[in-house]
XYZ file of C-alpha atoms in Angstrom:
676
model
C 177.127 17.509 -150.898
C 176.315 18.310 -147.166
C 174.284 20.784 -147.889
C 171.725 18.551 -149.714
C 171.847 16.128 -147.019
C 171.438 19.083 -144.485
C 168.369 20.052 -146.297
C 166.875 16.159 -146.301
C 166.873 16.409 -142.879
C 165.296 20.042 -142.488
C 162.305 17.941 -144.665
C 162.175 15.271 -142.485
C 162.067 17.279 -139.512
C 159.364 18.974 -140.780
C 157.485 16.681 -141.829
C 158.196 14.997 -138.179
C 157.163 17.989 -136.862
C 153.679 18.142 -139.030
C 152.663 14.912 -138.488
C 153.139 15.215 -134.206
C 151.387 18.615 -134.610
C 148.322 17.043 -136.771
C 148.497 14.314 -134.104
C 148.019 16.275 -131.179
C 145.407 18.525 -133.223
C 143.334 15.327 -133.261
C 144.022 14.428 -129.915
C 143.322 17.735 -128.697
C 139.863 17.091 -130.871
C 139.400 14.296 -129.064
C 140.038 15.312 -125.705
C 137.206 18.195 -126.366
C 134.539 15.919 -127.683
C 135.680 13.512 -124.495
C 134.643 16.993 -122.234
C 131.877 17.485 -124.184
C 130.732 14.185 -123.482
C 131.417 13.749 -119.668
C 130.045 17.841 -118.471
C 126.605 16.775 -117.500
C 128.065 13.884 -115.771
C 129.933 16.943 -113.606
C 127.073 18.250 -113.535
C 125.413 15.482 -111.918
C 128.096 14.871 -109.586
C 128.184 18.307 -108.445
C 124.285 17.822 -107.405
C 124.951 15.112 -105.861
C 128.065 15.932 -103.832
C 125.719 17.788 -100.724
C 123.468 14.306 -100.284
C 127.281 12.415 -100.709
C 128.524 14.991 -98.256
C 125.788 14.154 -95.568
C 125.902 10.417 -95.883
C 129.581 10.365 -95.318
C 129.044 12.736 -92.220
C 128.916 10.549 -89.727
C 131.547 9.248 -90.576
C 133.174 12.005 -89.632
C 130.830 11.919 -86.111
C 132.173 11.545 -82.529
C 132.603 7.383 -82.511
C 130.655 7.593 -79.001
C 127.322 9.191 -80.714
C 127.655 6.796 -83.527
C 127.493 3.795 -80.991
C 124.809 5.680 -78.846
C 122.186 5.850 -82.255
C 122.784 2.562 -83.675
C 121.082 1.615 -79.941
C 118.081 3.947 -80.276
C 117.710 2.404 -83.871
C 117.561 -0.712 -82.865
C 114.638 0.066 -80.140
C 112.701 1.704 -82.423
C 113.352 -0.710 -85.708
C 111.363 -3.705 -83.599
C 107.765 -2.027 -82.815
C 107.797 -0.166 -85.859
C 107.822 -3.142 -87.486
C 105.488 -5.186 -85.565
C 102.920 -1.987 -86.600
C 103.772 -2.466 -90.026
C 103.133 -6.027 -89.724
C 99.806 -5.511 -88.263
C 98.833 -3.159 -90.593
C 99.266 -5.585 -93.602
C 97.377 -8.220 -91.719
C 94.291 -5.455 -91.539
C 94.491 -4.994 -94.956
C 94.397 -8.525 -95.303
C 91.000 -9.052 -93.835
C 89.326 -6.651 -96.120
C 87.865 -9.269 -98.502
C 86.423 -11.388 -95.701
C 84.804 -7.838 -94.282
C 83.200 -7.164 -97.226
C 81.632 -9.758 -97.962
C 77.845 -10.662 -96.618
C 77.811 -12.001 -92.834
C 75.034 -13.905 -93.668
C 76.662 -16.448 -95.137
C 79.164 -17.357 -92.584
C 78.149 -15.006 -89.606
C 80.340 -17.000 -86.910
C 82.797 -16.582 -88.905
C 82.284 -13.414 -89.918
C 82.619 -12.233 -86.578
C 85.315 -13.907 -85.425
C 87.271 -12.114 -88.045
C 85.834 -8.764 -86.887
C 87.096 -9.718 -83.947
C 90.507 -10.034 -85.149
C 90.207 -6.902 -86.927
C 89.149 -5.013 -83.141
C 92.371 -6.771 -81.842
C 94.240 -5.604 -84.464
C 93.161 -1.830 -84.184
C 93.486 -1.949 -80.322
C 97.160 -3.471 -81.104
C 97.903 -0.820 -83.554
C 95.619 2.361 -81.287
C 98.042 1.594 -78.205
C 101.662 1.099 -80.387
C 101.673 3.749 -83.143
C 101.868 6.126 -80.949
C 104.628 4.108 -78.700
C 106.556 3.358 -82.272
C 106.344 7.064 -83.694
C 107.669 8.189 -80.488
C 110.633 6.384 -80.536
C 111.194 7.091 -84.100
C 110.773 10.946 -83.235
C 113.537 10.413 -80.436
C 116.077 9.009 -82.972
C 115.262 12.355 -85.142
C 116.181 14.028 -82.049
C 119.028 12.342 -80.997
C 120.008 13.266 -84.584
C 119.572 16.621 -84.605
C 121.225 17.260 -81.593
C 124.629 15.285 -82.252
C 124.602 16.647 -85.896
C 124.898 13.076 -86.954
C 122.465 13.603 -90.520
C 122.079 16.600 -92.319
C 119.570 19.232 -91.651
C 117.521 18.737 -94.811
C 117.178 14.782 -94.284
C 116.184 15.829 -90.481
C 113.339 18.384 -91.612
C 111.855 15.654 -93.816
C 112.264 12.895 -91.455
C 109.911 15.490 -88.675
C 107.956 16.376 -91.463
C 106.944 12.336 -92.107
C 106.817 11.538 -88.592
C 103.928 14.657 -88.371
C 101.951 13.146 -90.475
C 102.269 9.531 -88.857
C 101.477 11.253 -86.038
C 98.078 12.736 -87.171
C 97.550 9.771 -88.797
C 97.563 7.846 -85.382
C 95.314 10.343 -83.580
C 92.823 9.425 -86.225
C 91.926 6.356 -85.093
C 89.078 5.726 -87.414
C 91.565 6.249 -90.465
C 93.588 3.207 -89.267
C 91.929 0.738 -91.355
C 90.542 2.878 -93.961
C 87.478 2.607 -92.345
C 86.911 -0.891 -93.054
C 85.539 -1.736 -89.487
C 82.835 1.122 -89.779
C 81.593 -0.459 -93.133
C 81.740 -4.195 -91.379
C 79.733 -2.898 -88.502
C 76.795 -1.440 -90.936
C 76.775 -5.003 -92.821
C 76.199 -6.233 -89.068
C 73.412 -3.957 -88.421
C 71.911 -4.654 -91.839
C 72.069 -8.557 -91.257
C 70.518 -7.466 -87.380
C 67.221 -5.810 -89.122
C 67.115 -8.423 -91.682
C 66.781 -11.524 -88.882
C 64.021 -9.167 -87.217
C 61.893 -8.636 -90.270
C 62.297 -12.188 -91.975
C 61.409 -13.716 -88.511
C 58.498 -11.139 -87.244
C 55.347 -11.770 -87.956
C 51.948 -10.224 -87.052
C 49.563 -12.784 -85.163
C 46.473 -13.274 -87.397
C 43.410 -12.335 -85.986
C 40.168 -14.579 -86.538
C 37.625 -13.489 -84.520
C 38.487 -10.123 -83.183
C 34.959 -9.991 -81.364
C 36.089 -12.773 -79.126
C 39.433 -11.829 -77.886
C 38.552 -11.260 -74.223
C 37.311 -15.614 -74.339
C 40.366 -16.434 -76.012
C 43.562 -18.032 -74.626
C 46.683 -16.578 -74.379
C 48.068 -16.679 -78.160
C 50.865 -14.169 -78.249
C 53.164 -13.683 -81.274
C 55.919 -16.884 -81.681
C 58.807 -16.276 -80.203
C 61.688 -15.498 -82.445
C 63.787 -19.370 -83.203
C 66.155 -19.780 -80.832
C 69.084 -19.438 -83.636
C 67.814 -16.322 -84.607
C 68.050 -15.206 -80.663
C 71.588 -16.262 -80.551
C 72.458 -14.892 -83.878
C 71.037 -11.485 -82.676
C 73.178 -11.460 -79.318
C 76.239 -12.187 -81.236
C 75.151 -9.259 -83.353
C 74.257 -7.053 -80.478
C 78.157 -8.265 -78.324
C 80.035 -6.839 -81.515
C 77.522 -3.796 -81.756
C 77.943 -2.881 -78.036
C 81.548 -3.645 -78.037
C 82.033 -0.537 -81.070
C 79.545 1.660 -79.492
C 76.466 1.301 -81.819
C 74.139 -0.092 -79.557
C 72.070 2.872 -79.612
C 71.870 2.214 -83.301
C 70.863 -1.534 -82.844
C 68.253 -0.862 -80.738
C 66.873 1.377 -82.930
C 66.443 -1.101 -85.403
C 64.650 -3.248 -82.880
C 62.250 -1.024 -81.758
C 61.032 0.244 -85.369
C 60.729 -3.509 -86.794
C 58.967 -5.094 -83.363
C 56.474 -1.724 -83.284
C 55.504 -2.317 -86.809
C 55.155 -5.694 -85.838
C 52.619 -5.147 -83.302
C 51.110 -2.616 -85.202
C 50.533 -5.168 -88.080
C 49.080 -7.540 -85.478
C 46.465 -4.708 -84.431
C 45.145 -3.459 -87.642
C 43.210 -6.587 -87.596
C 41.188 -5.330 -84.511
C 39.816 -1.978 -86.452
C 41.217 0.733 -83.113
C 40.435 3.664 -85.334
C 37.782 4.654 -82.617
C 41.263 4.734 -80.427
C 41.696 8.158 -82.341
C 38.213 9.820 -81.607
C 37.741 12.966 -80.000
C 34.965 14.493 -77.556
C 34.205 16.603 -80.145
C 33.263 13.538 -82.307
C 30.041 12.469 -79.998
C 27.667 13.892 -77.913
C 27.610 11.203 -75.163
C 29.021 8.440 -73.509
C 26.068 6.289 -75.199
C 26.616 6.902 -78.679
C 30.147 5.265 -78.272
C 29.400 2.720 -75.945
C 29.998 -0.072 -78.418
C 33.510 1.678 -78.475
C 33.981 0.898 -74.728
C 33.121 -2.591 -74.189
C 35.491 -3.057 -77.307
C 38.311 -1.244 -75.609
C 38.412 -3.409 -72.829
C 38.561 -6.274 -74.683
C 41.248 -4.894 -77.248
C 43.538 -3.587 -74.307
C 43.748 -6.843 -72.340
C 44.391 -8.283 -75.641
C 47.556 -6.310 -76.361
C 48.648 -6.283 -72.722
C 48.225 -9.853 -72.007
C 49.006 -10.975 -75.724
C 51.284 -8.879 -77.549
C 53.379 -6.768 -75.337
C 53.393 -9.661 -72.650
C 55.298 -11.725 -75.895
C 57.253 -8.544 -76.636
C 58.337 -7.999 -72.806
C 59.604 -11.306 -72.994
C 61.387 -10.922 -76.407
C 63.414 -8.171 -75.196
C 64.478 -9.881 -72.028
C 65.875 -12.778 -74.542
C 67.508 -10.743 -76.963
C 68.944 -8.031 -74.854
C 69.791 -9.827 -71.392
C 73.787 -9.798 -72.145
C 73.505 -6.313 -72.452
C 71.681 -5.257 -69.291
C 68.247 -5.015 -68.074
C 68.348 -0.805 -68.445
C 68.672 -1.341 -71.946
C 65.847 -3.831 -73.105
C 63.511 -2.567 -70.471
C 63.928 0.846 -72.454
C 63.674 -0.872 -75.740
C 60.325 -2.400 -74.549
C 59.050 0.821 -73.753
C 59.685 2.547 -76.605
C 57.980 -0.750 -78.480
C 54.904 -0.340 -76.302
C 54.670 3.517 -76.809
C 55.065 3.288 -80.641
C 52.813 0.176 -81.302
C 49.877 2.116 -79.750
C 49.528 1.631 -75.718
C 49.740 5.423 -75.486
C 46.545 5.342 -77.800
C 44.595 3.371 -75.543
C 44.961 4.922 -72.356
C 44.268 7.973 -74.692
C 40.671 6.496 -75.467
C 40.179 6.359 -72.064
C 41.091 9.960 -71.460
C 38.805 10.717 -74.064
C 36.057 9.269 -72.213
C 36.536 10.879 -69.100
C 36.810 14.235 -71.204
C 33.026 13.969 -72.163
C 30.080 15.557 -70.540
C 28.485 14.371 -67.467
C 26.010 12.099 -67.358
C 24.562 9.050 -65.777
C 25.542 5.869 -68.084
C 28.782 7.951 -68.264
C 29.369 6.670 -65.010
C 28.989 2.965 -65.707
C 31.460 3.059 -68.034
C 33.693 4.992 -66.018
C 33.563 1.655 -63.845
C 33.849 -0.083 -67.209
C 37.402 1.062 -67.845
C 38.104 1.247 -64.373
C 37.203 -2.341 -63.994
C 39.564 -2.831 -67.264
C 42.531 -1.253 -65.809
C 42.600 -2.373 -62.250
C 41.565 -6.511 -63.829
C 45.024 -5.366 -65.848
C 47.099 -3.640 -62.730
C 49.235 -6.657 -61.812
C 50.533 -6.865 -65.972
C 50.690 -3.274 -65.976
C 52.985 -3.253 -62.824
C 55.075 -5.594 -64.010
C 55.392 -4.933 -67.581
C 55.243 -1.039 -67.160
C 56.604 -0.590 -63.723
C 60.225 0.173 -65.149
C 61.821 3.609 -64.954
C 62.079 3.336 -68.399
C 57.962 3.244 -68.893
C 57.921 6.636 -67.105
C 55.056 7.794 -69.871
C 53.062 4.840 -69.331
C 52.863 5.248 -65.920
C 52.563 8.876 -65.643
C 49.342 8.855 -68.405
C 48.326 5.871 -66.730
C 47.845 7.263 -62.831
C 46.546 10.549 -64.812
C 43.907 8.574 -66.286
C 42.888 6.424 -63.149
C 42.341 9.808 -61.492
C 40.221 11.195 -63.644
C 38.100 8.045 -63.786
C 38.402 7.752 -59.840
C 37.583 11.918 -59.473
C 34.851 11.533 -62.479
C 32.812 8.582 -60.592
C 32.696 9.845 -57.876
C 31.568 13.369 -58.689
C 28.367 11.635 -60.684
C 27.825 9.598 -58.262
C 27.182 11.869 -55.214
C 24.935 14.042 -57.600
C 22.707 11.668 -58.787
C 20.506 12.654 -55.309
C 20.526 15.773 -55.626
C 19.730 15.537 -60.005
C 16.716 13.195 -59.423
C 14.946 15.578 -56.565
C 15.461 18.007 -59.578
C 13.446 16.342 -61.474
C 10.035 16.483 -59.087
C 9.367 20.317 -60.595
C 9.413 18.877 -64.528
C 5.684 17.705 -65.677
C 4.394 14.385 -64.867
C 4.337 12.264 -68.470
C 0.442 12.535 -70.015
C 0.332 9.510 -71.141
C 0.077 8.146 -67.271
C 3.116 5.656 -67.607
C 6.172 5.335 -65.580
C 8.294 8.338 -66.173
C 11.919 7.287 -67.752
C 13.144 8.905 -64.475
C 11.556 6.312 -62.460
C 11.979 3.131 -64.921
C 15.930 4.542 -65.818
C 17.011 5.220 -61.705
C 15.298 1.597 -60.745
C 17.207 -0.124 -63.287
C 20.320 2.309 -62.793
C 20.316 1.627 -59.422
C 19.826 -1.995 -59.295
C 22.791 -2.125 -61.460
C 25.227 0.021 -59.279
C 24.669 -2.354 -56.685
C 24.447 -5.674 -58.953
C 27.192 -8.220 -58.971
C 28.775 -6.234 -62.273
C 29.397 -2.511 -60.212
C 28.558 -3.159 -56.631
C 32.623 -3.844 -55.307
C 34.240 -1.352 -58.276
C 31.828 1.160 -57.645
C 32.861 0.547 -54.159
C 36.579 0.666 -54.379
C 36.092 3.873 -56.460
C 34.693 5.955 -54.016
C 36.688 4.592 -51.145
C 39.729 5.456 -52.810
C 37.945 9.374 -53.707
C 37.028 9.575 -50.018
C 40.645 8.567 -48.928
C 42.329 11.471 -51.356
C 40.157 13.455 -49.239
C 41.578 12.313 -46.107
C 37.663 11.040 -45.449
C 35.949 7.978 -44.349
C 33.849 5.957 -46.409
C 31.362 3.241 -44.434
C 30.577 -0.066 -45.499
C 27.139 0.683 -46.176
C 27.614 4.015 -47.463
C 26.691 3.278 -50.851
C 23.545 1.037 -49.996
C 22.204 4.155 -47.637
C 23.086 6.460 -50.852
C 21.215 4.502 -53.314
C 18.109 3.873 -50.717
C 18.068 7.561 -50.483
C 17.604 8.324 -54.272
C 14.867 5.330 -54.597
C 13.110 7.555 -51.859
C 13.589 10.521 -53.338
C 11.758 8.804 -56.329
C 8.826 8.108 -54.047
C 8.718 11.652 -53.028
C 8.485 12.399 -57.259
C 5.861 10.193 -57.541
C 3.524 11.865 -55.088
C 4.611 15.465 -56.471
C 3.899 14.042 -59.738
C 0.528 12.298 -58.763
C -0.708 15.715 -57.312
C -0.086 17.146 -60.917
C -2.261 15.901 -62.637
C -5.610 17.633 -62.891
C -7.771 14.331 -63.946
C -8.165 12.265 -60.737
C -8.222 9.123 -62.690
C -5.368 9.829 -65.385
C -3.374 10.288 -61.449
C -4.731 7.369 -60.211
C -3.688 5.449 -63.675
C -0.415 6.994 -62.976
C -0.338 5.650 -59.268
C -0.952 2.402 -60.124
C 2.003 2.478 -63.314
C 4.201 3.379 -60.672
C 3.649 1.723 -57.592
C 3.612 -1.427 -59.909
C 7.238 -0.906 -61.583
C 8.448 -0.364 -58.155
C 7.537 -3.604 -56.847
C 8.062 -5.501 -59.708
C 11.616 -4.088 -60.108
C 12.916 -3.805 -56.790
C 11.451 -7.293 -55.621
C 14.073 -9.689 -55.400
C 17.284 -7.068 -55.571
C 19.508 -6.276 -53.212
C 17.618 -2.656 -53.088
C 14.137 -4.626 -52.213
C 15.881 -6.564 -49.398
C 17.281 -3.567 -47.856
C 13.838 -1.680 -48.580
C 12.300 -5.377 -46.683
C 9.110 -6.774 -47.698
C 6.452 -4.469 -45.947
C 7.813 -1.379 -47.957
C 7.300 -3.447 -51.085
C 3.842 -4.875 -49.999
C 3.232 -1.377 -49.540
C 3.811 -0.548 -52.890
C 1.899 -3.410 -54.217
C -0.903 -2.777 -52.069
C -0.999 1.056 -53.309
C -0.735 -0.324 -56.924
C -3.713 -2.360 -56.794
C -5.469 0.671 -54.644
C -4.893 2.919 -57.484
C -6.291 -0.179 -59.873
C -9.538 -0.472 -58.370
C -9.771 3.135 -58.028
C -9.077 3.829 -61.546
C -11.860 0.950 -63.273
C -14.121 2.626 -60.544
C -13.962 5.609 -61.815
C -13.744 5.761 -65.464
C -15.085 2.295 -66.793
C -16.787 1.015 -64.033
C -19.235 3.559 -65.323
C -19.917 2.155 -68.356
C -22.527 -0.757 -67.375
C -24.680 1.937 -65.962
C -25.877 3.127 -69.167
C -27.329 -0.510 -69.837
C -29.938 -0.394 -67.397
C -32.679 -2.870 -67.746
C -34.817 -0.757 -65.916
C -38.343 0.239 -67.494
C -37.472 -3.202 -70.367
C -39.759 -5.159 -68.837
C -41.836 -6.858 -72.256
C -45.209 -7.038 -72.473
C -48.047 -7.377 -75.110
C -47.695 -3.957 -76.952
C -44.724 -2.532 -75.692
C -42.499 -3.342 -77.727
C -41.964 0.157 -79.621
C -41.533 1.738 -75.774
C -38.874 -0.822 -74.961
C -37.294 -0.314 -78.653
C -37.107 3.252 -77.647
C -35.745 2.531 -74.512
C -32.577 -0.033 -75.784
C -31.878 2.814 -78.214
C -31.375 5.448 -76.371
C -29.186 3.473 -73.565
C -27.113 1.950 -76.257
C -26.408 5.605 -77.642
C -25.676 6.512 -73.922
C -23.677 3.290 -74.083
C -21.839 4.244 -76.928
C -20.632 7.407 -76.598
C -19.550 6.981 -72.963
C -17.699 4.727 -74.463
C -16.167 6.518 -77.007
C -15.181 9.154 -75.150
C -13.574 6.948 -72.682
C -11.735 4.932 -75.367
C -10.589 8.318 -77.218
C -9.521 9.855 -73.790
C -7.427 6.854 -72.905
C -6.344 5.476 -76.158
C -3.388 7.158 -75.204
C -2.136 6.062 -72.004
C 0.201 3.694 -71.564
C 0.724 0.546 -69.196
C 4.596 0.204 -69.715
C 4.467 -3.608 -67.940
C 3.137 -6.471 -69.895
C 1.602 -8.571 -67.106
C 0.128 -5.417 -65.663
C -1.089 -4.356 -68.356
C -2.736 -7.441 -69.649
C -4.598 -8.071 -66.213
C -6.120 -4.375 -66.473
C -7.603 -5.027 -69.163
C -8.686 -8.326 -68.621
C -10.869 -6.465 -65.806
C -11.889 -3.686 -68.303
C -13.397 -6.459 -70.107
C -14.815 -8.608 -67.765
C -16.410 -5.426 -66.138
C -17.917 -4.177 -69.454
C -18.129 -7.563 -71.908
C -20.676 -9.642 -69.690
C -22.751 -6.970 -69.144
C -22.542 -5.627 -73.473
C -23.474 -9.414 -74.469
C -26.245 -9.984 -71.896
C -27.884 -6.670 -73.357
C -27.402 -7.707 -77.092
C -28.703 -11.103 -76.260
C -31.587 -9.715 -74.530
C -32.591 -6.390 -76.099
C -30.492 -6.526 -79.448
C -32.653 -8.050 -81.027
C -35.520 -5.113 -81.045
C -32.878 -2.260 -82.703
C -31.023 -4.738 -84.684
C -34.025 -5.021 -87.856
C -34.388 -1.361 -87.358
C -33.095 0.464 -90.482
C -31.216 2.550 -88.513
C -29.710 -0.150 -85.998
C -26.333 0.637 -87.303
C -26.841 4.080 -84.989
C -27.131 2.268 -82.261
C -25.138 -1.261 -82.505
C -21.870 0.431 -83.163
C -19.548 -2.822 -81.859
C -20.164 -6.297 -81.832
C -19.352 -8.541 -78.434
C -16.209 -9.561 -79.920
C -14.940 -6.479 -81.039
C -16.003 -4.465 -78.158
C -13.613 -7.293 -76.442
C -10.870 -6.864 -78.732
C -10.731 -2.969 -78.370
C -10.593 -3.883 -74.761
C -7.688 -6.103 -74.742
C -5.764 -3.731 -76.865
C -5.750 -0.750 -74.857
C -2.558 1.109 -73.305
C 0.161 -0.511 -75.409
C 3.538 1.667 -75.379
C 4.198 3.131 -78.160
C 6.845 2.068 -80.640
C 10.474 2.913 -78.764
C 8.945 4.810 -76.216
C 10.797 3.637 -73.322
C 13.979 2.566 -75.528
C 15.939 5.213 -74.903
C 17.504 7.271 -71.565
C 17.591 10.850 -73.089
C 14.492 13.048 -71.736
C 12.462 15.715 -72.821
C 14.360 18.998 -72.786
C 13.424 20.558 -69.099
C 11.511 24.138 -69.169
C 13.377 26.998 -69.639
C 13.107 28.380 -66.332
C 14.061 25.278 -65.203
C 17.514 25.472 -67.136
C 18.352 28.733 -65.694
C 18.845 26.891 -62.242
C 20.603 23.938 -63.513
C 22.411 22.601 -66.724
C 20.237 19.349 -66.429
C 21.803 18.247 -69.557
C 25.337 17.653 -67.696
C 24.001 15.326 -65.676
C 20.342 14.116 -66.136
C 19.583 14.333 -69.746
C 19.167 10.718 -69.727
C 17.089 9.750 -66.806
C 14.281 11.643 -67.670
């Protein structure tokens, strides 16, 4: 019985062992599965071990090092936090600064000023905060308080911050530049919306207008412009603002001048023959220049001062000089220079004096408006122009006497009238000594002499003019002697002595020459008129002799023949005389009327009486028309219409070309083409 019990116990032991083994296997399997699941976590832990080691390294560092690093960190955290706070504030201004300034300019400028202050703070403190952070890193590195990799990353970040801080424009991400661009656009808009060209109602009367300048900008607009300028100047953007101002305002002045039709300012010397062809333009030029200076540029001068007064005088004067140059001031001066460069002739002298008068009249305005250093180009151009005007005028004036003397060699006029030289020079000299030109010409000659260190006598102008008039007298004597026909010579003498007398009597020149001189020419006129009538028309009545015409019974046939013969002789002499003198002229109407009246009185009464007494003898004859060619009325009408000047004969100062021989001696076209 004992053996089965032992076997039973053995089976029980085996079963228990089997269960234990099975349980162990299941536990091993569970452990294996658990290990399998926890494998990645071990990998993660293994990867984090270095950083954990670095994190706990300060715990292993010296206590003194840990205490010191805490102080460094505390010093850096304050500035860094302040910088970060300001950065946040800058980004908070973005919405306001990207809006349109016109809606609230003062508010916009206030926000921009806050941005400028913030950027100034950042510029002054970013570097300091970074420096303190760099000091911390250096301390950590020196005392091995932190891991090398960690320190390397910190250094890389700080280098990026340093580069960012050095590029100040990036501190606000370009927000300030965008805001300044908007202010410049608002500056341009305010100017353009409030700059209106001056309307021109009547350009020809500009010189008589009162001072009417373009309306000044409204005060509110000026204040806005000044406020914008202040912010732009604070940000070194003033040059762009000045360019905008010059562009808009100079364009406005040009628009105001367009109504004046100033195309003539661009004319070149090659586009006209002489100053007479542009004489009208020169007169306009003086009025237009005065209007531009006194009204347009005066207004711009004041406005520049008003707008830029807070910026500085150098700025607003420079701004005005650019406006004046771009608006056309130099074009006005260039036209004057073009006139001075034209060929010389006496009319040019008057035009040069006109231009000088216009500039001299505006001298105070020029000095005030363009006297600053910024207007040096206009000053130099004006100075050169005045020198050319004075030199050119003086040169022409001092050559006049010589050029008048040269004309002595030119043949006298075939019509016995007044040569254009004589009529022109007398009128020309009266103008030079007249109220309009005398003081200006005296001033010009005085300046010209002073440049050459020569003295100019007070009466030197009058002395020179009198010499010219007396040279005309000499020319007249030479021309009278040049006529082969003495009757025509006397006719010429009558015309020209009367012209001198009439043209100079009651003038300053006549007063200087004296009454005896004038009376002498009047007497010469009377003498030559008497001789002319005696030697020409005065001979005609002798053809109507009554000798042998005593009517007696049976003598009609003899008397008729004598009348026919004498009428034919009279008619032939009259026709010949009329044909010869029909081309002659007496330019002065009063003298012409008087001469014609004297001729009528010398001939018509004799002819009327003769025809009344003896006309019936031939009027009934079949061939009476051969002998009675003129009625008394017709004869008087013919004689009364003698010596009429040809249309436009004396309407121009330009003369006929000199002889080829004379051309070779001197180029008269330069100075005397208008006086011949």
